[in-house]
PDB file of C-alpha atoms in Angstrom:
ATOM      1  CA  MET A   1     -16.648 -27.206  -4.875  1.00  0.00           C
ATOM      2  CA  ASN A   2     -16.776 -30.415  -2.296  1.00  0.00           C
ATOM      3  CA  SER A   3     -17.266 -28.473   0.842  1.00  0.00           C
ATOM      4  CA  GLU A   4     -15.038 -30.971   2.623  1.00  0.00           C
ATOM      5  CA  HIS A   5     -11.952 -28.870   0.669  1.00  0.00           C
ATOM      6  CA  ALA A   6      -9.734 -25.972   1.618  1.00  0.00           C
ATOM      7  CA  ILE A   7      -8.158 -26.276  -1.812  1.00  0.00           C
ATOM      8  CA  GLU A   8      -9.527 -27.590  -5.337  1.00  0.00           C
ATOM      9  CA  ILE A   9      -7.424 -27.094  -8.857  1.00  0.00           C
ATOM     10  CA  ALA A  10      -8.516 -28.488 -11.703  1.00  0.00           C
ATOM     11  CA  GLY A  11      -6.540 -28.779 -14.741  1.00  0.00           C
ATOM     12  CA  LEU A  12      -4.019 -25.717 -13.640  1.00  0.00           C
ATOM     13  CA  THR A  13      -1.223 -25.185 -15.943  1.00  0.00           C
ATOM     14  CA  LYS A  14       1.308 -22.395 -16.060  1.00  0.00           C
ATOM     15  CA  THR A  15       3.355 -22.219 -19.768  1.00  0.00           C
ATOM     16  CA  TYR A  16       6.104 -19.352 -19.344  1.00  0.00           C
ATOM     17  CA  LYS A  17       6.698 -18.161 -23.824  1.00  0.00           C
ATOM     18  CA  ALA A  18       9.724 -18.324 -25.008  1.00  0.00           C
ATOM     19  CA  SER A  19      12.080 -15.050 -24.762  1.00  0.00           C
ATOM     20  CA  GLY A  20      15.404 -14.561 -26.072  1.00  0.00           C
ATOM     21  CA  ARG A  21      17.738 -17.856 -25.913  1.00  0.00           C
ATOM     22  CA  SER A  22      14.797 -20.000 -23.583  1.00  0.00           C
ATOM     23  CA  PRO A  23      12.213 -21.886 -25.159  1.00  0.00           C
ATOM     24  CA  GLU A  24       8.434 -22.479 -23.957  1.00  0.00           C
ATOM     25  CA  LYS A  25       8.008 -24.079 -20.660  1.00  0.00           C
ATOM     26  CA  HIS A  26       5.481 -25.960 -19.935  1.00  0.00           C
ATOM     27  CA  ALA A  27       6.274 -25.280 -15.937  1.00  0.00           C
ATOM     28  CA  LEU A  28       2.160 -26.828 -14.599  1.00  0.00           C
ATOM     29  CA  LYS A  29       0.969 -29.612 -17.585  1.00  0.00           C
ATOM     30  CA  GLY A  30      -2.943 -30.150 -16.350  1.00  0.00           C
ATOM     31  CA  ILE A  31      -2.127 -30.137 -11.890  1.00  0.00           C
ATOM     32  CA  ASP A  32      -5.374 -30.824 -10.636  1.00  0.00           C
ATOM     33  CA  LEU A  33      -5.546 -31.151  -6.200  1.00  0.00           C
ATOM     34  CA  ALA A  34      -7.778 -31.414  -3.870  1.00  0.00           C
ATOM     35  CA  ILE A  35      -6.737 -30.416  -0.223  1.00  0.00           C
ATOM     36  CA  LYS A  36      -9.683 -31.040   2.375  1.00  0.00           C
ATOM     37  CA  LYS A  37      -9.627 -28.680   5.503  1.00  0.00           C
ATOM     38  CA  GLY A  38      -8.308 -29.476   8.635  1.00  0.00           C
ATOM     39  CA  SER A  39      -5.635 -32.113   7.065  1.00  0.00           C
ATOM     40  CA  ILE A  40      -1.379 -31.377   6.568  1.00  0.00           C
ATOM     41  CA  PHE A  41      -0.705 -31.195   2.924  1.00  0.00           C
ATOM     42  CA  GLY A  42       2.890 -32.249   2.083  1.00  0.00           C
ATOM     43  CA  LEU A  43       3.368 -30.337  -1.786  1.00  0.00           C
ATOM     44  CA  LEU A  44       7.112 -33.123  -2.217  1.00  0.00           C
ATOM     45  CA  GLY A  45       8.528 -32.518  -5.753  1.00  0.00           C
ATOM     46  CA  PRO A  46      12.515 -31.878  -7.211  1.00  0.00           C
ATOM     47  CA  ASN A  47      13.364 -28.484  -7.411  1.00  0.00           C
ATOM     48  CA  GLY A  48      11.268 -26.762 -10.995  1.00  0.00           C
ATOM     49  CA  ALA A  49       8.867 -29.004 -10.442  1.00  0.00           C
ATOM     50  CA  GLY A  50       6.193 -26.698 -10.346  1.00  0.00           C
ATOM     51  CA  LYS A  51       6.039 -26.792  -6.723  1.00  0.00           C
ATOM     52  CA  SER A  52       6.769 -22.723  -6.022  1.00  0.00           C
ATOM     53  CA  THR A  53       4.528 -21.659  -9.359  1.00  0.00           C
ATOM     54  CA  ILE A  54       1.387 -22.908  -7.848  1.00  0.00           C
ATOM     55  CA  ILE A  55       1.884 -21.525  -4.608  1.00  0.00           C
ATOM     56  CA  ASN A  56       2.050 -18.273  -6.663  1.00  0.00           C
ATOM     57  CA  ILE A  57      -0.928 -18.794  -8.607  1.00  0.00           C
ATOM     58  CA  MET A  58      -3.325 -18.730  -4.831  1.00  0.00           C
ATOM     59  CA  ALA A  59      -1.156 -15.935  -3.785  1.00  0.00           C
ATOM     60  CA  GLY A  60      -1.971 -13.943  -6.730  1.00  0.00           C
ATOM     61  CA  LEU A  61       1.806 -13.068  -7.710  1.00  0.00           C
ATOM     62  CA  VAL A  62       1.922 -15.614 -10.902  1.00  0.00           C
ATOM     63  CA  MET A  63      -0.808 -15.833 -13.631  1.00  0.00           C
ATOM     64  CA  LYS A  64      -2.262 -19.731 -14.763  1.00  0.00           C
ATOM     65  CA  SER A  65      -2.369 -19.534 -18.635  1.00  0.00           C
ATOM     66  CA  ALA A  66      -5.383 -22.232 -17.866  1.00  0.00           C
ATOM     67  CA  GLY A  67      -7.622 -24.406 -15.117  1.00  0.00           C
ATOM     68  CA  THR A  68      -9.393 -23.567 -11.492  1.00  0.00           C
ATOM     69  CA  VAL A  69      -7.655 -22.586  -8.576  1.00  0.00           C
ATOM     70  CA  LYS A  70     -11.001 -21.632  -5.314  1.00  0.00           C
ATOM     71  CA  ILE A  71      -9.151 -20.970  -2.079  1.00  0.00           C
ATOM     72  CA  TRP A  72     -12.145 -22.146   1.054  1.00  0.00           C
ATOM     73  CA  ASP A  73     -14.640 -22.181  -1.926  1.00  0.00           C
ATOM     74  CA  ILE A  74     -13.363 -19.059  -3.185  1.00  0.00           C
ATOM     75  CA  ASP A  75     -12.313 -18.622  -7.155  1.00  0.00           C
ATOM     76  CA  ILE A  76      -9.510 -16.733  -7.476  1.00  0.00           C
ATOM     77  CA  ASP A  77     -10.437 -15.441 -10.691  1.00  0.00           C
ATOM     78  CA  LYS A  78     -14.005 -14.677  -9.422  1.00  0.00           C
ATOM     79  CA  ASP A  79     -13.105 -13.391  -6.228  1.00  0.00           C
ATOM     80  CA  PRO A  80      -9.576 -12.083  -6.481  1.00  0.00           C
ATOM     81  CA  ARG A  81      -9.332 -10.025  -2.917  1.00  0.00           C
ATOM     82  CA  GLN A  82     -11.612 -12.061  -0.487  1.00  0.00           C
ATOM     83  CA  SER A  83      -9.208 -15.626  -2.476  1.00  0.00           C
ATOM     84  CA  ARG A  84      -5.722 -13.907  -0.740  1.00  0.00           C
ATOM     85  CA  ALA A  85      -7.400 -12.657   2.366  1.00  0.00           C
ATOM     86  CA  ALA A  86      -8.632 -16.597   2.988  1.00  0.00           C
ATOM     87  CA  ILE A  87      -4.044 -17.414   2.984  1.00  0.00           C
ATOM     88  CA  GLY A  88      -1.430 -17.212   4.609  1.00  0.00           C
ATOM     89  CA  VAL A  89       1.499 -17.853   2.534  1.00  0.00           C
ATOM     90  CA  VAL A  90       5.457 -18.021   4.430  1.00  0.00           C
ATOM     91  CA  PRO A  91       7.920 -17.659   1.951  1.00  0.00           C
ATOM     92  CA  GLN A  92      10.961 -18.990   1.012  1.00  0.00           C
ATOM     93  CA  GLU A  93      13.102 -15.793   1.412  1.00  0.00           C
ATOM     94  CA  ILE A  94      13.176 -14.064   4.702  1.00  0.00           C
ATOM     95  CA  ASN A  95      12.112 -10.284   4.091  1.00  0.00           C
ATOM     96  CA  PHE A  96      11.444  -7.350   6.210  1.00  0.00           C
ATOM     97  CA  ASP A  97      12.566  -5.106   7.702  1.00  0.00           C
ATOM     98  CA  PRO A  98      16.050  -5.349  10.277  1.00  0.00           C
ATOM     99  CA  PHE A  99      15.089  -2.365  12.341  1.00  0.00           C
ATOM    100  CA  PHE A 100      11.299  -3.404  13.084  1.00  0.00           C
ATOM    101  CA  SER A 101      11.094  -5.148  15.967  1.00  0.00           C
ATOM    102  CA  PRO A 102       8.006  -8.424  15.551  1.00  0.00           C
ATOM    103  CA  THR A 103       5.146  -6.350  17.141  1.00  0.00           C
ATOM    104  CA  HIS A 104       5.446  -3.296  14.917  1.00  0.00           C
ATOM    105  CA  LEU A 105       5.910  -5.571  12.328  1.00  0.00           C
ATOM    106  CA  LEU A 106       2.666  -7.807  12.838  1.00  0.00           C
ATOM    107  CA  GLU A 107       1.136  -3.907  13.507  1.00  0.00           C
ATOM    108  CA  ILE A 108       1.500  -3.388  10.225  1.00  0.00           C
ATOM    109  CA  GLN A 109       0.900  -6.304   8.210  1.00  0.00           C
ATOM    110  CA  ALA A 110      -2.142  -6.449  10.234  1.00  0.00           C
ATOM    111  CA  GLY A 111      -2.628  -2.929   9.027  1.00  0.00           C
ATOM    112  CA  LEU A 112      -2.302  -4.296   5.337  1.00  0.00           C
ATOM    113  CA  TYR A 113      -4.959  -6.241   5.826  1.00  0.00           C
ATOM    114  CA  GLY A 114      -7.112  -3.858   6.743  1.00  0.00           C
ATOM    115  CA  VAL A 115      -7.603  -5.636  10.149  1.00  0.00           C
ATOM    116  CA  PRO A 116      -9.628  -3.224  13.021  1.00  0.00           C
ATOM    117  CA  LYS A 117      -7.350  -2.425  15.583  1.00  0.00           C
ATOM    118  CA  ALA A 118      -9.791  -3.812  18.434  1.00  0.00           C
ATOM    119  CA  GLU A 119      -9.581  -7.686  16.330  1.00  0.00           C
ATOM    120  CA  ARG A 120      -5.460  -7.951  16.246  1.00  0.00           C
ATOM    121  CA  ARG A 121      -4.057 -10.687  17.892  1.00  0.00           C
ATOM    122  CA  THR A 122      -0.301  -9.902  17.535  1.00  0.00           C
ATOM    123  CA  GLU A 123       0.197 -10.574  21.373  1.00  0.00           C
ATOM    124  CA  GLU A 124      -1.102 -13.687  20.535  1.00  0.00           C
ATOM    125  CA  LEU A 125       0.472 -14.135  17.606  1.00  0.00           C
ATOM    126  CA  LEU A 126       4.011 -14.258  19.284  1.00  0.00           C
ATOM    127  CA  ARG A 127       3.225 -16.424  22.551  1.00  0.00           C
ATOM    128  CA  LEU A 128       2.211 -18.682  19.477  1.00  0.00           C
ATOM    129  CA  VAL A 129       5.267 -19.294  17.851  1.00  0.00           C
ATOM    130  CA  GLY A 130       7.332 -18.720  21.198  1.00  0.00           C
ATOM    131  CA  LEU A 131       8.648 -14.610  20.789  1.00  0.00           C
ATOM    132  CA  GLU A 132       7.009 -12.997  23.015  1.00  0.00           C
ATOM    133  CA  THR A 133      10.239 -12.479  25.054  1.00  0.00           C
ATOM    134  CA  GLN A 134      11.072 -10.769  21.971  1.00  0.00           C
ATOM    135  CA  SER A 135       8.376  -8.559  20.982  1.00  0.00           C
ATOM    136  CA  GLU A 136      10.173  -5.255  21.027  1.00  0.00           C
ATOM    137  CA  SER A 137      13.816  -6.220  19.707  1.00  0.00           C
ATOM    138  CA  TYR A 138      14.751  -5.585  16.341  1.00  0.00           C
ATOM    139  CA  THR A 139      14.145  -8.452  13.853  1.00  0.00           C
ATOM    140  CA  ARG A 140      18.248  -7.425  12.950  1.00  0.00           C
ATOM    141  CA  ALA A 141      18.615  -9.230  16.404  1.00  0.00           C
ATOM    142  CA  LEU A 142      16.980 -12.955  16.228  1.00  0.00           C
ATOM    143  CA  SER A 143      18.490 -16.014  15.286  1.00  0.00           C
ATOM    144  CA  GLY A 144      18.003 -17.392  11.770  1.00  0.00           C
ATOM    145  CA  GLY A 145      15.016 -19.562  13.355  1.00  0.00           C
ATOM    146  CA  MET A 146      12.946 -16.995  15.781  1.00  0.00           C
ATOM    147  CA  ARG A 147      12.974 -14.847  11.596  1.00  0.00           C
ATOM    148  CA  ARG A 148      11.467 -18.254  10.102  1.00  0.00           C
ATOM    149  CA  ARG A 149       9.007 -18.279  13.352  1.00  0.00           C
ATOM    150  CA  LEU A 150       8.480 -14.339  12.367  1.00  0.00           C
ATOM    151  CA  MET A 151       7.676 -14.906   8.850  1.00  0.00           C
ATOM    152  CA  VAL A 152       4.785 -17.584  10.356  1.00  0.00           C
ATOM    153  CA  ALA A 153       3.132 -14.833  12.682  1.00  0.00           C
ATOM    154  CA  LYS A 154       3.270 -11.987  10.122  1.00  0.00           C
ATOM    155  CA  ALA A 155       1.530 -14.872   7.865  1.00  0.00           C
ATOM    156  CA  MET A 156      -1.080 -14.947  10.080  1.00  0.00           C
ATOM    157  CA  VAL A 157      -2.074 -11.392  10.991  1.00  0.00           C
ATOM    158  CA  HIS A 158      -5.505 -12.284   8.980  1.00  0.00           C
ATOM    159  CA  ASN A 159      -5.900 -15.072  10.514  1.00  0.00           C
ATOM    160  CA  PRO A 160      -6.939 -16.671   7.710  1.00  0.00           C
ATOM    161  CA  PRO A 161      -8.363 -20.607   6.891  1.00  0.00           C
ATOM    162  CA  VAL A 162      -5.167 -21.697   4.931  1.00  0.00           C
ATOM    163  CA  LEU A 163      -1.230 -21.357   5.345  1.00  0.00           C
ATOM    164  CA  VAL A 164       0.795 -22.164   3.164  1.00  0.00           C
ATOM    165  CA  LEU A 165       4.806 -23.002   4.332  1.00  0.00           C
ATOM    166  CA  ASP A 166       7.847 -22.330   0.775  1.00  0.00           C
ATOM    167  CA  GLU A 167      10.130 -24.538   2.663  1.00  0.00           C
ATOM    168  CA  PRO A 168       9.930 -23.115   5.362  1.00  0.00           C
ATOM    169  CA  THR A 169      13.022 -25.180   7.219  1.00  0.00           C
ATOM    170  CA  ALA A 170      16.178 -24.350   4.050  1.00  0.00           C
ATOM    171  CA  GLY A 171      18.699 -23.422   6.037  1.00  0.00           C
ATOM    172  CA  VAL A 172      17.600 -24.377   9.759  1.00  0.00           C
ATOM    173  CA  ASP A 173      19.257 -27.080  11.951  1.00  0.00           C
ATOM    174  CA  ILE A 174      17.702 -29.572  13.126  1.00  0.00           C
ATOM    175  CA  GLU A 175      16.131 -28.404  16.709  1.00  0.00           C
ATOM    176  CA  LEU A 176      14.674 -25.003  15.017  1.00  0.00           C
ATOM    177  CA  ARG A 177      13.633 -27.582  13.064  1.00  0.00           C
ATOM    178  CA  ARG A 178      11.816 -29.284  15.386  1.00  0.00           C
ATOM    179  CA  ALA A 179      10.585 -26.324  16.952  1.00  0.00           C
ATOM    180  CA  LEU A 180       8.217 -25.025  13.395  1.00  0.00           C
ATOM    181  CA  TRP A 181       6.967 -27.873  13.046  1.00  0.00           C
ATOM    182  CA  ASP A 182       5.300 -27.755  17.155  1.00  0.00           C
ATOM    183  CA  ASN A 183       4.822 -24.256  15.929  1.00  0.00           C
ATOM    184  CA  VAL A 184       2.757 -25.777  12.512  1.00  0.00           C
ATOM    185  CA  ARG A 185       0.982 -28.540  14.169  1.00  0.00           C
ATOM    186  CA  ALA A 186      -0.078 -26.113  17.001  1.00  0.00           C
ATOM    187  CA  LEU A 187      -1.908 -23.830  13.818  1.00  0.00           C
ATOM    188  CA  ASN A 188      -3.148 -27.518  12.975  1.00  0.00           C
ATOM    189  CA  ALA A 189      -4.861 -28.479  16.340  1.00  0.00           C
ATOM    190  CA  ARG A 190      -6.427 -24.814  15.991  1.00  0.00           C
ATOM    191  CA  GLY A 191      -7.882 -25.806  12.391  1.00  0.00           C
ATOM    192  CA  THR A 192      -6.318 -24.358  10.440  1.00  0.00           C
ATOM    193  CA  THR A 193      -5.250 -26.333   6.776  1.00  0.00           C
ATOM    194  CA  VAL A 194      -1.748 -25.850   6.030  1.00  0.00           C
ATOM    195  CA  LEU A 195      -0.131 -26.399   2.221  1.00  0.00           C
ATOM    196  CA  LEU A 196       3.395 -27.374   2.975  1.00  0.00           C
ATOM    197  CA  THR A 197       6.491 -27.969   0.563  1.00  0.00           C
ATOM    198  CA  THR A 198       9.248 -28.907   1.645  1.00  0.00           C
ATOM    199  CA  HIS A 199      13.343 -30.806   0.302  1.00  0.00           C
ATOM    200  CA  TYR A 200      13.014 -31.880   3.598  1.00  0.00           C
ATOM    201  CA  LEU A 201      11.191 -35.964   3.664  1.00  0.00           C
ATOM    202  CA  GLU A 202      11.687 -36.534   6.868  1.00  0.00           C
ATOM    203  CA  GLU A 203       9.877 -32.997   7.644  1.00  0.00           C
ATOM    204  CA  ALA A 204       6.963 -34.783   5.513  1.00  0.00           C
ATOM    205  CA  GLU A 205       6.736 -38.121   6.818  1.00  0.00           C
ATOM    206  CA  GLU A 206       6.389 -36.684  10.241  1.00  0.00           C
ATOM    207  CA  LEU A 207       4.180 -33.554   9.738  1.00  0.00           C
ATOM    208  CA  CYS A 208       1.491 -34.678   6.895  1.00  0.00           C
ATOM    209  CA  ASP A 209      -1.118 -37.023   6.589  1.00  0.00           C
ATOM    210  CA  THR A 210      -1.668 -36.451   3.122  1.00  0.00           C
ATOM    211  CA  ILE A 211       0.970 -36.216   0.519  1.00  0.00           C
ATOM    212  CA  ALA A 212       1.795 -35.256  -3.512  1.00  0.00           C
ATOM    213  CA  ILE A 213       4.731 -35.379  -5.688  1.00  0.00           C
ATOM    214  CA  ILE A 214       4.950 -33.402  -8.345  1.00  0.00           C
ATOM    215  CA  ASN A 215       7.528 -33.856 -10.802  1.00  0.00           C
ATOM    216  CA  HIS A 216       8.132 -32.040 -14.000  1.00  0.00           C
ATOM    217  CA  GLY A 217       4.523 -30.070 -13.375  1.00  0.00           C
ATOM    218  CA  GLN A 218       2.497 -33.684 -13.009  1.00  0.00           C
ATOM    219  CA  ILE A 219       1.113 -34.557 -10.334  1.00  0.00           C
ATOM    220  CA  ILE A 220       2.585 -38.353 -10.027  1.00  0.00           C
ATOM    221  CA  ALA A 221       1.380 -39.639  -6.587  1.00  0.00           C
ATOM    222  CA  HIS A 222      -1.354 -38.467  -3.998  1.00  0.00           C
ATOM    223  CA  ALA A 223      -2.366 -40.263  -0.952  1.00  0.00           C
ATOM    224  CA  GLU A 224      -2.776 -40.422   2.172  1.00  0.00           C
ATOM    225  CA  LYS A 225       0.979 -40.599   3.235  1.00  0.00           C
ATOM    226  CA  GLU A 226       0.525 -44.152   5.150  1.00  0.00           C
ATOM    227  CA  ALA A 227      -1.156 -45.503   1.667  1.00  0.00           C
ATOM    228  CA  LEU A 228       1.701 -43.834  -0.608  1.00  0.00           C
ATOM    229  CA  LEU A 229       4.618 -45.708   2.348  1.00  0.00           C
ATOM    230  CA  ALA A 230       2.592 -49.042   1.449  1.00  0.00           C
ATOM    231  CA  GLN A 231       3.276 -48.246  -2.455  1.00  0.00           C
ATOM    232  CA  ILE A 232       7.188 -48.877  -2.277  1.00  0.00           C
ATOM    233  CA  ASP A 233       7.847 -52.352  -4.372  1.00  0.00           C
ATOM    234  CA  GLN A 234      10.458 -53.527  -1.637  1.00  0.00           C
ATOM    235  CA  LYS A 235      10.501 -54.320   1.753  1.00  0.00           C
ATOM    236  CA  GLU A 236      13.962 -55.204   3.563  1.00  0.00           C
ATOM    237  CA  ILE A 237      13.873 -58.554   5.661  1.00  0.00           C
ATOM    238  CA  VAL A 238      17.296 -59.800   7.732  1.00  0.00           C
ATOM    239  CA  PHE A 239      16.795 -63.618   9.472  1.00  0.00           C
ATOM    240  CA  ARG A 240      19.352 -63.799  12.500  1.00  0.00           C
ATOM    241  CA  LEU A 241      19.922 -67.751  12.183  1.00  0.00           C
ATOM    242  CA  ASP A 242      20.685 -69.105  15.930  1.00  0.00           C
ATOM    243  CA  ARG A 243      24.420 -70.482  14.375  1.00  0.00           C
ATOM    244  CA  ALA A 244      26.791 -69.831  11.303  1.00  0.00           C
ATOM    245  CA  ILE A 245      25.367 -70.316   7.800  1.00  0.00           C
ATOM    246  CA  GLU A 246      26.874 -73.159   6.011  1.00  0.00           C
ATOM    247  CA  LYS A 247      25.044 -73.454   2.842  1.00  0.00           C
ATOM    248  CA  MET A 248      21.793 -71.446   1.842  1.00  0.00           C
ATOM    249  CA  PRO A 249      18.726 -73.267   2.440  1.00  0.00           C
ATOM    250  CA  ASP A 250      16.759 -75.192  -0.004  1.00  0.00           C
ATOM    251  CA  GLY A 251      13.991 -72.601  -2.437  1.00  0.00           C
ATOM    252  CA  LEU A 252      15.298 -69.603  -0.690  1.00  0.00           C
ATOM    253  CA  GLU A 253      17.043 -68.886  -4.291  1.00  0.00           C
ATOM    254  CA  ARG A 254      13.225 -67.805  -5.751  1.00  0.00           C
ATOM    255  CA  PHE A 255      13.335 -65.072  -2.779  1.00  0.00           C
ATOM    256  CA  ALA A 256      16.486 -63.437  -4.391  1.00  0.00           C
ATOM    257  CA  VAL A 257      17.980 -63.940  -0.505  1.00  0.00           C
ATOM    258  CA  GLN A 258      21.453 -63.534   0.129  1.00  0.00           C
ATOM    259  CA  LYS A 259      23.832 -63.396   2.255  1.00  0.00           C
ATOM    260  CA  GLN A 260      25.026 -60.896   4.814  1.00  0.00           C
ATOM    261  CA  GLY A 261      27.400 -61.914   7.102  1.00  0.00           C
ATOM    262  CA  ALA A 262      27.802 -65.118   9.235  1.00  0.00           C
ATOM    263  CA  ARG A 263      24.708 -65.268  10.355  1.00  0.00           C
ATOM    264  CA  SER A 264      22.267 -63.354   8.067  1.00  0.00           C
ATOM    265  CA  LEU A 265      20.061 -63.682   5.329  1.00  0.00           C
ATOM    266  CA  MET A 266      18.543 -60.504   3.530  1.00  0.00           C
ATOM    267  CA  CYS A 267      15.671 -60.146   1.691  1.00  0.00           C
ATOM    268  CA  ARG A 268      13.479 -57.358  -0.518  1.00  0.00           C
ATOM    269  CA  TYR A 269      10.694 -58.302  -1.401  1.00  0.00           C
ATOM    270  CA  SER A 270       6.957 -57.010  -2.133  1.00  0.00           C
ATOM    271  CA  PRO A 271       4.741 -56.337   0.376  1.00  0.00           C
ATOM    272  CA  GLY A 272       1.985 -57.798  -1.260  1.00  0.00           C
ATOM    273  CA  GLU A 273       3.246 -60.681  -1.690  1.00  0.00           C
ATOM    274  CA  ALA A 274       3.248 -63.440   1.311  1.00  0.00           C
ATOM    275  CA  ALA A 275       6.327 -65.211   1.348  1.00  0.00           C
ATOM    276  CA  VAL A 276       7.691 -64.469   4.901  1.00  0.00           C
ATOM    277  CA  GLY A 277       6.249 -67.501   6.419  1.00  0.00           C
ATOM    278  CA  GLU A 278       7.950 -69.125   3.446  1.00  0.00           C
ATOM    279  CA  MET A 279      10.834 -67.839   4.120  1.00  0.00           C
ATOM    280  CA  ILE A 280      10.636 -68.762   7.346  1.00  0.00           C
ATOM    281  CA  ALA A 281       9.426 -72.293   6.927  1.00  0.00           C
ATOM    282  CA  LEU A 282      12.270 -73.050   4.389  1.00  0.00           C
ATOM    283  CA  ILE A 283      15.204 -72.357   7.161  1.00  0.00           C
ATOM    284  CA  GLY A 284      13.654 -73.960   9.452  1.00  0.00           C
ATOM    285  CA  GLN A 285      13.360 -77.317   7.352  1.00  0.00           C
ATOM    286  CA  ALA A 286      17.640 -76.105   6.396  1.00  0.00           C
ATOM    287  CA  GLY A 287      18.057 -77.043  10.643  1.00  0.00           C
ATOM    288  CA  TYR A 288      18.758 -73.511  11.028  1.00  0.00           C
ATOM    289  CA  GLY A 289      16.959 -71.832  14.248  1.00  0.00           C
ATOM    290  CA  ILE A 290      15.922 -68.294  14.196  1.00  0.00           C
ATOM    291  CA  ALA A 291      17.029 -65.583  16.579  1.00  0.00           C
ATOM    292  CA  ASP A 292      15.927 -62.280  15.394  1.00  0.00           C
ATOM    293  CA  ILE A 293      14.190 -60.899  12.301  1.00  0.00           C
ATOM    294  CA  SER A 294      14.069 -57.529  11.851  1.00  0.00           C
ATOM    295  CA  THR A 295      12.858 -55.459   9.378  1.00  0.00           C
ATOM    296  CA  SER A 296      12.840 -51.717   7.498  1.00  0.00           C
ATOM    297  CA  GLU A 297       9.818 -50.166   6.965  1.00  0.00           C
ATOM    298  CA  SER A 298       9.441 -48.214   3.077  1.00  0.00           C
ATOM    299  CA  SER A 299      10.479 -44.651   4.019  1.00  0.00           C
ATOM    300  CA  LEU A 300       8.755 -41.855   2.089  1.00  0.00           C
ATOM    301  CA  GLU A 301      12.467 -40.873   0.487  1.00  0.00           C
ATOM    302  CA  ASP A 302      11.851 -44.341  -0.820  1.00  0.00           C
ATOM    303  CA  VAL A 303       8.765 -43.442  -2.935  1.00  0.00           C
ATOM    304  CA  PHE A 304       9.920 -39.938  -3.764  1.00  0.00           C
ATOM    305  CA  LEU A 305      12.757 -41.423  -5.543  1.00  0.00           C
ATOM    306  CA  GLN A 306      11.033 -43.991  -7.026  1.00  0.00           C
ATOM    307  CA  MET A 307       8.198 -42.396  -8.171  1.00  0.00           C
ATOM    308  CA  THR A 308      10.497 -39.606  -9.135  1.00  0.00           C
ATOM    309  CA  SER A 309      12.818 -41.435 -11.185  1.00  0.00           C
ATOM    310  CA  GLY A 310      10.268 -43.253 -13.184  1.00  0.00           C
ATOM    311  CA  HIS A 311       9.440 -39.870 -14.995  1.00  0.00           C
ATOM    312  CA  ALA A 312      10.936 -38.183 -17.779  1.00  0.00           C
ATOM    313  CA  ALA A 313      10.506 -34.605 -18.686  1.00  0.00           C
TER     314      ALA A 313
END
């Protein structure tokens, strides 16, 4: 394995056998994925695409059908105990005893991982996720956002180099979501590699440096975020002119320029085409001045929709 990688997955396949009326299901179809150490890596895909299956295989909760998985250079088949010690997983569902305090909960979790008392970081972790003042409260008294942050602290008790967040902000309002993002950035700044699955495209765009898109059990895109955004077929540009448009300037029809209101022209174009300068020249030749030019950048949502819509099962 390349030592630069925190996680390396090769040829990962998972097939669920036919059962009753349910036919055989190919949940993962030969996944190859390499995640660099120190990155915040986003794994995006619609429901049922295979995101949680990958995570559950890494965590030892689901048996793979074929392929290899290494976490921090440890093969999950050859050394399952050590590979699980190298990863902390924050699941979608919040699960802990409502009558335990955060301190008690983290101490129990550290004990389960065999962390000696002298090496436990309970107070430090509670500070890191902003729960130091609630350290002795019952967890049932915590808000939804606080419980999510407690789940992150719980996953970090054994100081794993890799943290996996499976839909960490599902059902959390935007203010609490941003607080959790700050926690994730803080953990990453301390050297933790983060693998994030999310339905919130804004979240991936905000946090991740590298993104893979999975659909129907296959990776259909894998690139640095900026490179992925550059793959979008079309970008939008609007020219606001100095006066009302009486007649469409000659030559603009080949760029599929459309009139937008009395004084504006709009065009969708491929970023790879050097078309903007020509459009500006044609507008000027028609006697119009340009008062303003605005462009809308590709969003991750555009890329996601474009890529997933083109892949059938």
